[in-house]
Coordinates of N, CA, C and O in Angstrom, one line a residue:
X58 N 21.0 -8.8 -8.0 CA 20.0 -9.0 -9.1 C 19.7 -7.7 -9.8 O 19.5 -6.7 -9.1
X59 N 19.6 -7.8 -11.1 CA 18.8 -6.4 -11.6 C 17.7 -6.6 -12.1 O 17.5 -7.8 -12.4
X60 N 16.6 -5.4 -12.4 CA 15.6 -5.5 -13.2 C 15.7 -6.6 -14.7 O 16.7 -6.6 -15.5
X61 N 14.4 -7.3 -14.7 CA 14.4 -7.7 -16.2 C 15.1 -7.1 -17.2 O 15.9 -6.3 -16.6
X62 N 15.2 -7.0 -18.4 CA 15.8 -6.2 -19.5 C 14.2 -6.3 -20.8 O 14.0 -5.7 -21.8
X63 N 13.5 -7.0 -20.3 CA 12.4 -7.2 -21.4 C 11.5 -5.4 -20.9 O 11.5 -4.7 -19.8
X64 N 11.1 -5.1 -21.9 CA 10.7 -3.5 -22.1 C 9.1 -3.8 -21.7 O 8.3 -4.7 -21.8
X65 N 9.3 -2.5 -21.0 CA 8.4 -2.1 -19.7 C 7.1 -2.5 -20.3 O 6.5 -3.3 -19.6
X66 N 6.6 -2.2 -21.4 CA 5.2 -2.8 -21.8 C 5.1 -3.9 -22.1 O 3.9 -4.0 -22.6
X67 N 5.7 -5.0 -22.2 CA 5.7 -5.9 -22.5 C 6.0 -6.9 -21.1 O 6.4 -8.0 -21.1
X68 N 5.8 -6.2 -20.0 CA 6.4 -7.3 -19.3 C 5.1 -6.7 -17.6 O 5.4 -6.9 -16.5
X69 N 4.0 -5.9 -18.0 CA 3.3 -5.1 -17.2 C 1.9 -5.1 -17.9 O 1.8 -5.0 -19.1
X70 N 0.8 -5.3 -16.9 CA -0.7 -5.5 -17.6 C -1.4 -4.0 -16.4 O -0.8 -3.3 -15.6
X71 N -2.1 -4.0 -16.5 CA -3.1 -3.2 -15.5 C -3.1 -3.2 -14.7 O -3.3 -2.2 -14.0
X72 N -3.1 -4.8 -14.3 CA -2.8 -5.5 -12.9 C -1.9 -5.1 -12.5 O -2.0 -5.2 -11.3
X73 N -0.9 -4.6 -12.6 CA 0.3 -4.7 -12.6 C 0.6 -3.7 -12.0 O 1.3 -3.8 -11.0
X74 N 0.4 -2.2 -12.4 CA 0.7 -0.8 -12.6 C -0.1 -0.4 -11.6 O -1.2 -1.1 -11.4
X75 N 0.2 0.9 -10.7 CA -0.7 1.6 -9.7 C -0.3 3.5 -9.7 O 0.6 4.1 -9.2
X76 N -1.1 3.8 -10.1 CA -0.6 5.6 -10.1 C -1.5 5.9 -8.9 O -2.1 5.3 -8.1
X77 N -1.1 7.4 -9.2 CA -1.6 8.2 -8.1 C -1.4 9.6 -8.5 O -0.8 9.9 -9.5
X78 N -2.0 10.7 -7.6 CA -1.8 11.8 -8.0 C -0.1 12.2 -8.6 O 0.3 12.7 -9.6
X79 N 0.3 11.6 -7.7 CA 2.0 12.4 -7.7 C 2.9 11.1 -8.0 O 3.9 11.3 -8.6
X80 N 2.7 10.0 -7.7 CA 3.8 9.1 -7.9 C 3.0 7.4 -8.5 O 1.8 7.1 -8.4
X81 N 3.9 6.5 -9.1 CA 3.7 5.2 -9.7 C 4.4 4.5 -9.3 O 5.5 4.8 -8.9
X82 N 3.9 3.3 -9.4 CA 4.5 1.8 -9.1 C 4.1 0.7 -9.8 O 3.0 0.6 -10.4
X83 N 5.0 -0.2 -9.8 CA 4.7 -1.0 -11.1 C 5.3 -2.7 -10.8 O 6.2 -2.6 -9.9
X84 N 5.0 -3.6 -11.1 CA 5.3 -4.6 -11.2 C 5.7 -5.8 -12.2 O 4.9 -6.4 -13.0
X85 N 7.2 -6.1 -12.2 CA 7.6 -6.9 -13.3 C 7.9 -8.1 -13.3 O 8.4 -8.3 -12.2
X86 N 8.0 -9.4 -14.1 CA 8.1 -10.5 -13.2 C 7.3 -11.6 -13.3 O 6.8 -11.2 -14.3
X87 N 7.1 -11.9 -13.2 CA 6.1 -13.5 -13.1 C 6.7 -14.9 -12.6 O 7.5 -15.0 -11.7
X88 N 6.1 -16.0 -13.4 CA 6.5 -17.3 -13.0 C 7.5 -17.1 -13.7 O 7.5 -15.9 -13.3
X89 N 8.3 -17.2 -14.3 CA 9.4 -17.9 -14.7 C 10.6 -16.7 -14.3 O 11.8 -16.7 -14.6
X90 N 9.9 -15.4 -13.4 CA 11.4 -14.6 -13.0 C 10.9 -14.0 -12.3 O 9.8 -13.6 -12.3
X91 N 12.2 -13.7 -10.8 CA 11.2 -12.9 -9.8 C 10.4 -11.6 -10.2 O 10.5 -11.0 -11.2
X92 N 9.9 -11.4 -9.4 CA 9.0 -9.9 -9.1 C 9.7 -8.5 -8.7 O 10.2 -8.3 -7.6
X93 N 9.7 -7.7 -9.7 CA 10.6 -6.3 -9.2 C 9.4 -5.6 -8.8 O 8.2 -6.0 -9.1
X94 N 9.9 -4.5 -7.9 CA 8.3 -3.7 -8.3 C 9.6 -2.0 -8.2 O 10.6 -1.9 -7.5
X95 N 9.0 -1.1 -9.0 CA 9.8 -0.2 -9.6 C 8.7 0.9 -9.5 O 7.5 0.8 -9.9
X96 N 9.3 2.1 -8.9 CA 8.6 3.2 -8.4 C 9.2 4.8 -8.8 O 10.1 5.3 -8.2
X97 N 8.3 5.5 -10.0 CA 8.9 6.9 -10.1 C 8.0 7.9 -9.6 O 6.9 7.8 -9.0
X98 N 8.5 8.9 -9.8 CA 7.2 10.4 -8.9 C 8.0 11.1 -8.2 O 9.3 11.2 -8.3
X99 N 6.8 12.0 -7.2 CA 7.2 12.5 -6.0 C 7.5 11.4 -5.0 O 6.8 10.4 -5.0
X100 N 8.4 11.6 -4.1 CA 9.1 11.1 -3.4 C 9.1 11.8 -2.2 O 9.7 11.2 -1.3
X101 N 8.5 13.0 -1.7 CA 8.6 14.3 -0.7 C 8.0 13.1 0.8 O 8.3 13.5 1.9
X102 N 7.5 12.4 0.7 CA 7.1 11.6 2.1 C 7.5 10.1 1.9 O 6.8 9.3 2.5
X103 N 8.7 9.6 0.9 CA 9.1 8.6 0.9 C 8.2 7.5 0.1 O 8.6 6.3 0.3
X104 N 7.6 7.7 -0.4 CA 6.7 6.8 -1.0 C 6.8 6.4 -2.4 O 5.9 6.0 -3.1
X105 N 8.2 6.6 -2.6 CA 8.7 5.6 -3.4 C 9.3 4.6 -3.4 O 9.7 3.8 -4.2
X106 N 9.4 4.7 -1.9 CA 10.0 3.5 -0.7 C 12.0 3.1 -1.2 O 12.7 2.2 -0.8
X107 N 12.3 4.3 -2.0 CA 13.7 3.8 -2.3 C 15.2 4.2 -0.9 O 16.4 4.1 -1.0
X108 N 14.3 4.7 0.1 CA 15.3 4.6 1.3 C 15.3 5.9 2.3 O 16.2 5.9 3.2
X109 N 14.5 6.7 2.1 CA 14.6 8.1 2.7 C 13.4 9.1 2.1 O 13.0 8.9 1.0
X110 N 12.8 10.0 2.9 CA 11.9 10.7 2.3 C 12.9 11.6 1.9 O 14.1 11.4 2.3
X111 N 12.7 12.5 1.1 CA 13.5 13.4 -0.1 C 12.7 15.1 0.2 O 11.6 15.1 0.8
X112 N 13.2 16.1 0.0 CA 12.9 17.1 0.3 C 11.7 17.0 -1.0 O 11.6 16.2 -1.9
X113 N 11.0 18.0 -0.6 CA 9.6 18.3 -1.9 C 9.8 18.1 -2.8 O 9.1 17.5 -3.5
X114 N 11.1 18.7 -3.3 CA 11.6 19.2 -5.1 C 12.1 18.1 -5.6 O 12.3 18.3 -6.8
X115 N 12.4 16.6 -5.1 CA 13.3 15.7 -5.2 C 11.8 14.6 -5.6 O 10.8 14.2 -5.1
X116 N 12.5 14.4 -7.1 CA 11.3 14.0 -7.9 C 12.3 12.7 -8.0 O 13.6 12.8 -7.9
X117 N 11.5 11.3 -8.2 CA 11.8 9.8 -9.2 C 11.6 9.8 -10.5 O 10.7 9.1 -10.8
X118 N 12.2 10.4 -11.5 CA 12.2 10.5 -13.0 C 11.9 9.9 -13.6 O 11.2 10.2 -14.5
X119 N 12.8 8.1 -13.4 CA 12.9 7.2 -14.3 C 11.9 6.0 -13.5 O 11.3 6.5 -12.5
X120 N 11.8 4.6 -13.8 CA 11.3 3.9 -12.5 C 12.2 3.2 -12.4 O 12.6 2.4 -13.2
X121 N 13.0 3.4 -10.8 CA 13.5 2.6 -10.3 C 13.2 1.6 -9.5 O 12.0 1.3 -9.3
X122 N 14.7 0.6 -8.7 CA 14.2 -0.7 -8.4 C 13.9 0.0 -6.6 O 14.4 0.9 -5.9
X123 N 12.6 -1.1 -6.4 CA 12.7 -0.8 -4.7 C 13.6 -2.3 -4.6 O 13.2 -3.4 -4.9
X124 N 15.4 -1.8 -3.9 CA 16.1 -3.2 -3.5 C 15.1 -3.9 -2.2 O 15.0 -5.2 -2.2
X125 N 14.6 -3.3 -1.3 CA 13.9 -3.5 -0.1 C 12.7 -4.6 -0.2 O 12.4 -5.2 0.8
X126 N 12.1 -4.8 -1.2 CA 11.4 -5.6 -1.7 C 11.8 -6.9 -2.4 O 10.9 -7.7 -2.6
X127 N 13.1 -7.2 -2.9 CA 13.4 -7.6 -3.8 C 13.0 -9.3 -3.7 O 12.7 -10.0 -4.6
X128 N 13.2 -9.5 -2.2 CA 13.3 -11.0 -1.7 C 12.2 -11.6 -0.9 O 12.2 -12.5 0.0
X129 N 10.4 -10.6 -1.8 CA 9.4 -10.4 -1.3 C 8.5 -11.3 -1.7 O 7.5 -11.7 -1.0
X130 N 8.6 -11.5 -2.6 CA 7.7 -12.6 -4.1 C 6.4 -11.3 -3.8 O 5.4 -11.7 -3.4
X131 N 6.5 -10.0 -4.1 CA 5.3 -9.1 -4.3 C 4.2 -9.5 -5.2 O 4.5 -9.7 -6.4
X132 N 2.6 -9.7 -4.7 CA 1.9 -9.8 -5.9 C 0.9 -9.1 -6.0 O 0.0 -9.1 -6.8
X133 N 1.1 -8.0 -4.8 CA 0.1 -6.3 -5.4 C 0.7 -5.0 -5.1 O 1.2 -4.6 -4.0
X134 N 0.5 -4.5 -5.8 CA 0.7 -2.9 -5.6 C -0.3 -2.0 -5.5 O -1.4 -2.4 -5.8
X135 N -0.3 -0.6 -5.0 CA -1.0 0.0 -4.7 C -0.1 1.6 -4.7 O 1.0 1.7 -4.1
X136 N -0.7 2.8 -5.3 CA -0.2 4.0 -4.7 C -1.5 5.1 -4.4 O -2.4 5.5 -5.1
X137 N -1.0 5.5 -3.3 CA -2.0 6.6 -2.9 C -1.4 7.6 -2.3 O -0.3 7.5 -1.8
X138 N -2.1 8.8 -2.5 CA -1.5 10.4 -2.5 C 0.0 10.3 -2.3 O 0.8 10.4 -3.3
X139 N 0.5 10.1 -0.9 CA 1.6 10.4 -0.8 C 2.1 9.0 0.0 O 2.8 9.1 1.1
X140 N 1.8 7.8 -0.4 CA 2.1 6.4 0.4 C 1.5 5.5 -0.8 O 0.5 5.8 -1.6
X141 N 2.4 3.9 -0.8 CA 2.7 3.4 -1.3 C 2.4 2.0 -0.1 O 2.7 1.7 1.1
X142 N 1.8 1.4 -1.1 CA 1.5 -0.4 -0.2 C 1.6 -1.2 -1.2 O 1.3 -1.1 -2.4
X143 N 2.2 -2.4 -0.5 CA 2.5 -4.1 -1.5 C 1.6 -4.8 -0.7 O 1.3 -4.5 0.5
X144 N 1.1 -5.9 -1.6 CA 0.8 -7.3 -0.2 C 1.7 -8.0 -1.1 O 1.8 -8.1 -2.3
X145 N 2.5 -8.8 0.1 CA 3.6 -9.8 -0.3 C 3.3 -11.0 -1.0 O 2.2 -11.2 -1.6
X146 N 4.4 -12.0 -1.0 CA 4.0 -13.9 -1.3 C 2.8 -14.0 -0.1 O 1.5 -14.2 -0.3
X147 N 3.7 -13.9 1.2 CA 3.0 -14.2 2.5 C 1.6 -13.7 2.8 O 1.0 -13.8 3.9
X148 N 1.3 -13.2 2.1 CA -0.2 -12.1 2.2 C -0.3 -11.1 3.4 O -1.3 -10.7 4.0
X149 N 1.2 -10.6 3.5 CA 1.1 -9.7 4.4 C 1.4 -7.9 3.7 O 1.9 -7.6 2.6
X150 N 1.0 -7.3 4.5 CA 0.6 -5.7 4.1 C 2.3 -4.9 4.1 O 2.9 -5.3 5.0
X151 N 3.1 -3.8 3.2 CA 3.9 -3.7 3.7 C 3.9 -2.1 3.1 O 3.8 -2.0 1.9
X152 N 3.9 -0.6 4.0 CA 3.5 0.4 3.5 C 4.8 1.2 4.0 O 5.5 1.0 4.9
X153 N 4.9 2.7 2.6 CA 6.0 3.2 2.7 C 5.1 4.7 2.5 O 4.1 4.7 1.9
X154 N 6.0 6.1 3.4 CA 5.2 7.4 3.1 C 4.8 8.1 4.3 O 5.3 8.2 5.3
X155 N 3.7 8.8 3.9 CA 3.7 9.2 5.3 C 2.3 8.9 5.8 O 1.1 8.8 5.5
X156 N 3.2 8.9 7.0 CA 2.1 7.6 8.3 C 1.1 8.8 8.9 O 0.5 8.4 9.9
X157 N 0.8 10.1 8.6 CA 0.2 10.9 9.1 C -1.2 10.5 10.0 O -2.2 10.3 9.3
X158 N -1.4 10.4 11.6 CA -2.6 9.5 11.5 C -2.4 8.1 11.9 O -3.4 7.5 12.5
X159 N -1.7 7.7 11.7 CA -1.2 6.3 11.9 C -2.2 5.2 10.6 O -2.5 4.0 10.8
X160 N -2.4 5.9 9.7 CA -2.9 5.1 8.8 C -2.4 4.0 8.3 O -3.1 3.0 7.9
X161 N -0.5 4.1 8.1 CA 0.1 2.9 7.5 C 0.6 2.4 8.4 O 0.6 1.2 8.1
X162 N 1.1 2.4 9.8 CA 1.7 2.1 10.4 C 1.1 2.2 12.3 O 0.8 3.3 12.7
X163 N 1.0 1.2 13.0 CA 0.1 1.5 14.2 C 1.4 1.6 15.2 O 1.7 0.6 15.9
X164 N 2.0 2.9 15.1 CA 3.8 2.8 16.2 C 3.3 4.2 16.8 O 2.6 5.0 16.1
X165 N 3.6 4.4 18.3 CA 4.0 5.4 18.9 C 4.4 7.0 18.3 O 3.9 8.1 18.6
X166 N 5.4 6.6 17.5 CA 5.8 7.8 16.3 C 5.0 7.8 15.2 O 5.5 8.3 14.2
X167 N 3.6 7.2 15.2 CA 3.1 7.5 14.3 C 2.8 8.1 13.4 O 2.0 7.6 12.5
X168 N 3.3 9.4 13.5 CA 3.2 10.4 12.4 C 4.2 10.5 11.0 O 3.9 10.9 9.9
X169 N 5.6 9.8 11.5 CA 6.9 9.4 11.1 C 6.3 9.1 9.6 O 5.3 8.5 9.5
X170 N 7.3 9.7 8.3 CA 7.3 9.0 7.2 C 8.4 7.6 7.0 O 9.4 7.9 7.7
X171 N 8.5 6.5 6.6 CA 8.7 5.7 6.1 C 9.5 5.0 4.9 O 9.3 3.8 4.5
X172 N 11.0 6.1 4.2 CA 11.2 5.6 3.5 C 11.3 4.4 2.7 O 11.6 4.3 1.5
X173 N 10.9 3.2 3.5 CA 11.0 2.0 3.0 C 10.0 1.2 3.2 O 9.1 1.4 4.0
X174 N 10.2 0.1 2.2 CA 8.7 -0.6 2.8 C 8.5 -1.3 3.7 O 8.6 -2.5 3.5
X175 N 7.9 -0.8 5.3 CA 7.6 -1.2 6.4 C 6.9 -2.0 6.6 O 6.2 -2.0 5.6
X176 N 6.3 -3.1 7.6 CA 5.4 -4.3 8.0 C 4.4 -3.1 8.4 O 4.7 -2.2 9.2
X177 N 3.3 -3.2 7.8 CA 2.3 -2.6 8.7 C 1.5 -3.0 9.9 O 0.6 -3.8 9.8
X178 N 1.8 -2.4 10.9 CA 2.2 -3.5 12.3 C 1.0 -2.8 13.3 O 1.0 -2.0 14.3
X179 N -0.1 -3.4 12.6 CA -1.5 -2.8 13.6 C -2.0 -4.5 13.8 O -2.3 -5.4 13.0
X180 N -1.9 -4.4 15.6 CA -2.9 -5.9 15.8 C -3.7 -6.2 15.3 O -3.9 -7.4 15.4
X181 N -4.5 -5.6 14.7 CA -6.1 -6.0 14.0 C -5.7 -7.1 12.6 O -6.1 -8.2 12.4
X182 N -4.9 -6.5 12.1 CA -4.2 -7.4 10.8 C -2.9 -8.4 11.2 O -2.1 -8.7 10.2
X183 N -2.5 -8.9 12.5 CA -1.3 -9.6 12.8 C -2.0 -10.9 12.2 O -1.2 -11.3 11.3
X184 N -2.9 -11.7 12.3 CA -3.7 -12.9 11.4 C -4.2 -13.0 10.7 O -4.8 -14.1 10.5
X185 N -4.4 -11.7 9.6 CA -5.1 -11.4 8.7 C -4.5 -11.7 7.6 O -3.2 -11.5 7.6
X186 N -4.9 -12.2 6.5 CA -3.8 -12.7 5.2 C -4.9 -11.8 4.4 O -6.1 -11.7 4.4
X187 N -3.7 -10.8 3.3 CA -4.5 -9.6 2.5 C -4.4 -10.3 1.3 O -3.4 -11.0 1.5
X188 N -5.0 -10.6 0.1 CA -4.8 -10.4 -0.9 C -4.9 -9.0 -2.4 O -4.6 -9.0 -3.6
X189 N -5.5 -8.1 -1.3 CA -5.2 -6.7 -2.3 C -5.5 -5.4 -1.3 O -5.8 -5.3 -0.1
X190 N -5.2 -4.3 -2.4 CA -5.2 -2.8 -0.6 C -5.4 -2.2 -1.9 O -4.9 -2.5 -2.9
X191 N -6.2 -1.2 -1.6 CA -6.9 0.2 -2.1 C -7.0 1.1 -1.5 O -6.9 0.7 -0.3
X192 N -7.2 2.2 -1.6 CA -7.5 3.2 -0.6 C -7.8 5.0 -1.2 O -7.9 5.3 -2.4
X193 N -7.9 6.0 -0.3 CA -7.9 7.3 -0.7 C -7.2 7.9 0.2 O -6.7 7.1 1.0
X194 N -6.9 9.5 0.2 CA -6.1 9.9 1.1 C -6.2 9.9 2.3 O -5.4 10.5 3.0
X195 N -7.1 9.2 2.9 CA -7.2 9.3 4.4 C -7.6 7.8 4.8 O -7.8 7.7 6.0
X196 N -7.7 6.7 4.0 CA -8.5 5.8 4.7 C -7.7 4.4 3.4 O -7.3 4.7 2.3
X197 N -7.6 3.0 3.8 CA -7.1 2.0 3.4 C -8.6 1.3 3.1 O -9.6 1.9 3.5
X198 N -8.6 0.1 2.3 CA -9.1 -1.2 2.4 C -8.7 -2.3 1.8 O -8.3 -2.0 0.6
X199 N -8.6 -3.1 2.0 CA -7.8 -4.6 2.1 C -9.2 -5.9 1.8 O -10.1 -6.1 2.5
X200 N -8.8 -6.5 0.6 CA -9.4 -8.0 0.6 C -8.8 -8.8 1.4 O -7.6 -9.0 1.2
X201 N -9.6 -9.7 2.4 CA -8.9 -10.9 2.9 C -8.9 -12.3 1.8 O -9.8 -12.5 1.0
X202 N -8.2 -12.9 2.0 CA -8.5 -14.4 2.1 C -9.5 -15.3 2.2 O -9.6 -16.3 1.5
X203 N -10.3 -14.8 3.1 CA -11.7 -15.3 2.9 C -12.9 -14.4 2.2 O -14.1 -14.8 2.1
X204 N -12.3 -12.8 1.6 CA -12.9 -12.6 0.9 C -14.5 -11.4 1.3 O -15.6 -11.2 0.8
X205 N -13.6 -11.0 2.8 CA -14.4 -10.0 3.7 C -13.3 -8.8 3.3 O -12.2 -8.8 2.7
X206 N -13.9 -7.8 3.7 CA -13.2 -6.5 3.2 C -12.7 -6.1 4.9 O -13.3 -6.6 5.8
X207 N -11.5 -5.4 5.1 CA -11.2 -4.7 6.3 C -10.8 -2.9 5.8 O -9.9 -2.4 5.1
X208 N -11.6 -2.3 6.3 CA -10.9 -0.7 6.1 C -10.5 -0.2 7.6 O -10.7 -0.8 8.7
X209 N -9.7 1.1 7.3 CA -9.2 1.6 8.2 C -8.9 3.3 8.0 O -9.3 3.5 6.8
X210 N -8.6 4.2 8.2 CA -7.8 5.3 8.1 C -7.4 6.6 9.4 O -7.6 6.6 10.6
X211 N -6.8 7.5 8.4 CA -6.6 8.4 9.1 C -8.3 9.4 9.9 O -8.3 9.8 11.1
X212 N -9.4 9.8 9.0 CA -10.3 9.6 9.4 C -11.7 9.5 9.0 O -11.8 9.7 7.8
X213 N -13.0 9.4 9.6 CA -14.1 8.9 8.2 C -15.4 9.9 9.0 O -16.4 9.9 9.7
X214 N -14.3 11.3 8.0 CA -15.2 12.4 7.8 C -16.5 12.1 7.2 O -17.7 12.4 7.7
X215 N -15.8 11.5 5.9 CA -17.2 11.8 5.1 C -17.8 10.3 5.3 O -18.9 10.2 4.7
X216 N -17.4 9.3 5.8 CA -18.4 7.4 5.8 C -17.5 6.9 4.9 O -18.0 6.1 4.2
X217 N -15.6 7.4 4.6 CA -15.6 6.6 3.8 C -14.6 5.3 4.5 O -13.6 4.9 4.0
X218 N -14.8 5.0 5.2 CA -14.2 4.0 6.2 C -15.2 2.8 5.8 O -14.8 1.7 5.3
X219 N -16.3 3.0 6.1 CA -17.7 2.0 6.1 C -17.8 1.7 7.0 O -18.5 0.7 6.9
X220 N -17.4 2.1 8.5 CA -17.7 1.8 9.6 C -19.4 2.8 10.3 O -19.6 2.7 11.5
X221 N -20.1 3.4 9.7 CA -20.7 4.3 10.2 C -20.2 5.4 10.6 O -19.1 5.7 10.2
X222 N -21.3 6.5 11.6 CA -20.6 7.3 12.1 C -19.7 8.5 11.2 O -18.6 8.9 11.6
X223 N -20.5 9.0 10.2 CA -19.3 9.5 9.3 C -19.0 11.1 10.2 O -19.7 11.7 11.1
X224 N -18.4 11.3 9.9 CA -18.0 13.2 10.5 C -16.4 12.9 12.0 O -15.7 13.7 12.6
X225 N -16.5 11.6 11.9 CA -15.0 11.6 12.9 C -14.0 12.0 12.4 O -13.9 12.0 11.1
X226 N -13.1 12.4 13.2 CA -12.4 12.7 12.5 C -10.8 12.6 13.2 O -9.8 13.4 13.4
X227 N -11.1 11.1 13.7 CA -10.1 10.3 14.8 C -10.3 9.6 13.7 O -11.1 9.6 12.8
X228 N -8.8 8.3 14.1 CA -8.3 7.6 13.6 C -9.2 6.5 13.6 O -9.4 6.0 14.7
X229 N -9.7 5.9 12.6 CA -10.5 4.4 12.5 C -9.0 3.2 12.5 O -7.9 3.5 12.0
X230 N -9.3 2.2 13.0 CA -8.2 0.7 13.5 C -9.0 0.4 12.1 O -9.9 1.0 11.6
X231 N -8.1 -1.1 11.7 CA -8.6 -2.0 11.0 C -9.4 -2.5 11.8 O -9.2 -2.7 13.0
X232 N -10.7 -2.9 10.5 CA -12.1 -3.9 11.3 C -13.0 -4.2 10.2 O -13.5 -3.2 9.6
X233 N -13.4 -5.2 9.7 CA -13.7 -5.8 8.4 C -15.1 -5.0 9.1 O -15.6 -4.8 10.2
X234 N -15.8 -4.5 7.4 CA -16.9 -3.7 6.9 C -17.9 -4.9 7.0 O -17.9 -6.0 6.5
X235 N -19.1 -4.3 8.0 CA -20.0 -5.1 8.1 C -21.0 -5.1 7.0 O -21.1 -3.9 6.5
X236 N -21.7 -5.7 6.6 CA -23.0 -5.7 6.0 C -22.9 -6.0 4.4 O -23.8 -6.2 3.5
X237 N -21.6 -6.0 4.3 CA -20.9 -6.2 2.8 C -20.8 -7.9 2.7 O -20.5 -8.7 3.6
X238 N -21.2 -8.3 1.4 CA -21.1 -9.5 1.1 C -19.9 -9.5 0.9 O -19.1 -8.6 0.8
X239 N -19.7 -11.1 0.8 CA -18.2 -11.5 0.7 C -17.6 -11.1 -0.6 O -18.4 -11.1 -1.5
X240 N -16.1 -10.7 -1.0 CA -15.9 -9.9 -2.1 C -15.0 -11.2 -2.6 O -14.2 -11.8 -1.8
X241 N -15.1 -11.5 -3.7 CA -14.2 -12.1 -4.7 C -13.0 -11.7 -5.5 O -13.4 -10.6 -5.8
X242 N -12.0 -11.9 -6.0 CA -11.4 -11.4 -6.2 C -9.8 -12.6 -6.9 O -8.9 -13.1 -6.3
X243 N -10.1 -12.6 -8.2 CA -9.2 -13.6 -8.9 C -7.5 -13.1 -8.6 O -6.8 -12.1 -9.0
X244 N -7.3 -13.5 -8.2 CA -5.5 -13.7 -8.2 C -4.8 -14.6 -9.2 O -3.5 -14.7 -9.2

C-alpha cells in the first residue's frame, strides 16, 4: 500500500499533526481510507520509528511512511523530545525512541532506543484501554476509556507526574492521578 496521493493539507486537521522540539508526525486517512501516520525530523534516538536509530546528523527531510504501523487502524499521535507514541484501533499504547528511564518501555534493557513502534509493555497498562498520550521530556500521560488520567515517567523532579512527592528523581510506573476529576475527551 502507499501513502494517499490527496495533498498533505487537505487530508490533516490539528488533530491530526504532533511536533516536537526536533521531529513530527502526522496522520492521514480516515473512514473511507486507511490511516498512514508519516514521520520527518531528527531521527538520532529512533523516533521516527522508521526502523533504526540513526546517528545525530541523520535528519527525516520529507515525511515519510511508518510501514510498521500500517495494519494499526492508528487514531492518535503524539511527539515528544526525542520519542514518539500512537494509541492504536485497539486502544493500546505503542512508543518508539529513546527508552531512557524506562519511560516508554518497562524491559530489563530499559535504557535501549527503539527504532520502531513498540507495545509499551508496563503491567500497570496490560488492561488499560488509552484513548490519547501527552507528555514532556521526562514524564507520559494517557486518557483512559473511562476517562481517568494515568501518568508516568522517567522522573517527577519538579510534581510533574501528579503523583506527589515532587524532587524524585526515580522512575514513576503508570498509576492513574488521583484527585483529578474524570477527563472527557471527544474522539
Amino acid at each position: 500500500n502507499s501513502p494517499p496521493t490527496t495533498p498533505w493539507g487537505s487530508c490533516c486537521s490539528q488533530e491530526t499533526l504532533a511536533r516536537a522540539d526536533l521531529s513530527c508526525c502526522g496522520m492521514a486517512g480516515g473512514e473511507a481510507m486507511p490511516t498512514y501516520v508519516l514521520t520527518w525530523g531528527a531521527n538520532d534516538a529512533g523516533q521516527c520509528m522508521l526502523g533504526s536509530a540513526a546517528a545525530a546528523e541523520q535528519r527525516t527531510t520529507q515525511p515519510s511512511l511508518v510501514n510498521s504501523l500500517e495494519k494499526r487502524n492508528v487514531r492518535h499521535v503524539f511527539a515528544g523530545y526525542d520519542y514518539s507514541c500512537v494509541i492504536t484501533g485497539t486502544e493500546r499504547l505503542f512508543t518508539a525512541g529513546n527508552n531512557y528511564g524506562r519511560m516508554l518501555r518497562d524491559e530489563e534493557d530499559g535504557d535501549e532506543e527503539c527504532g520502531v513502534a513498540c507495545l509499551a509493555s508496563f503491567d500497570e497498562l496490560e488492561a488499560t484501554r488509552l484513548l490519547a498520550v501527552s507528555g514532556g521530556r521526562d514524564h507520559l500521560v494517557a486518557v483512559t476509556d473511562t476517562g481517568s488520567a494515568m501518568s508516568w515517567g522517567r522522573s517527577n523532579e519538579f510534581g510533574q507526574v501528579g503523583h506527589g512527592q515532587p524532587g524524585s528523581l526515580h522512575r514513576v510506573p503508570p498509576r492513574a492521578v488521583q484527585e483529578l476529576p474524570p477527563l472527557y475527551r471527544e474522539i
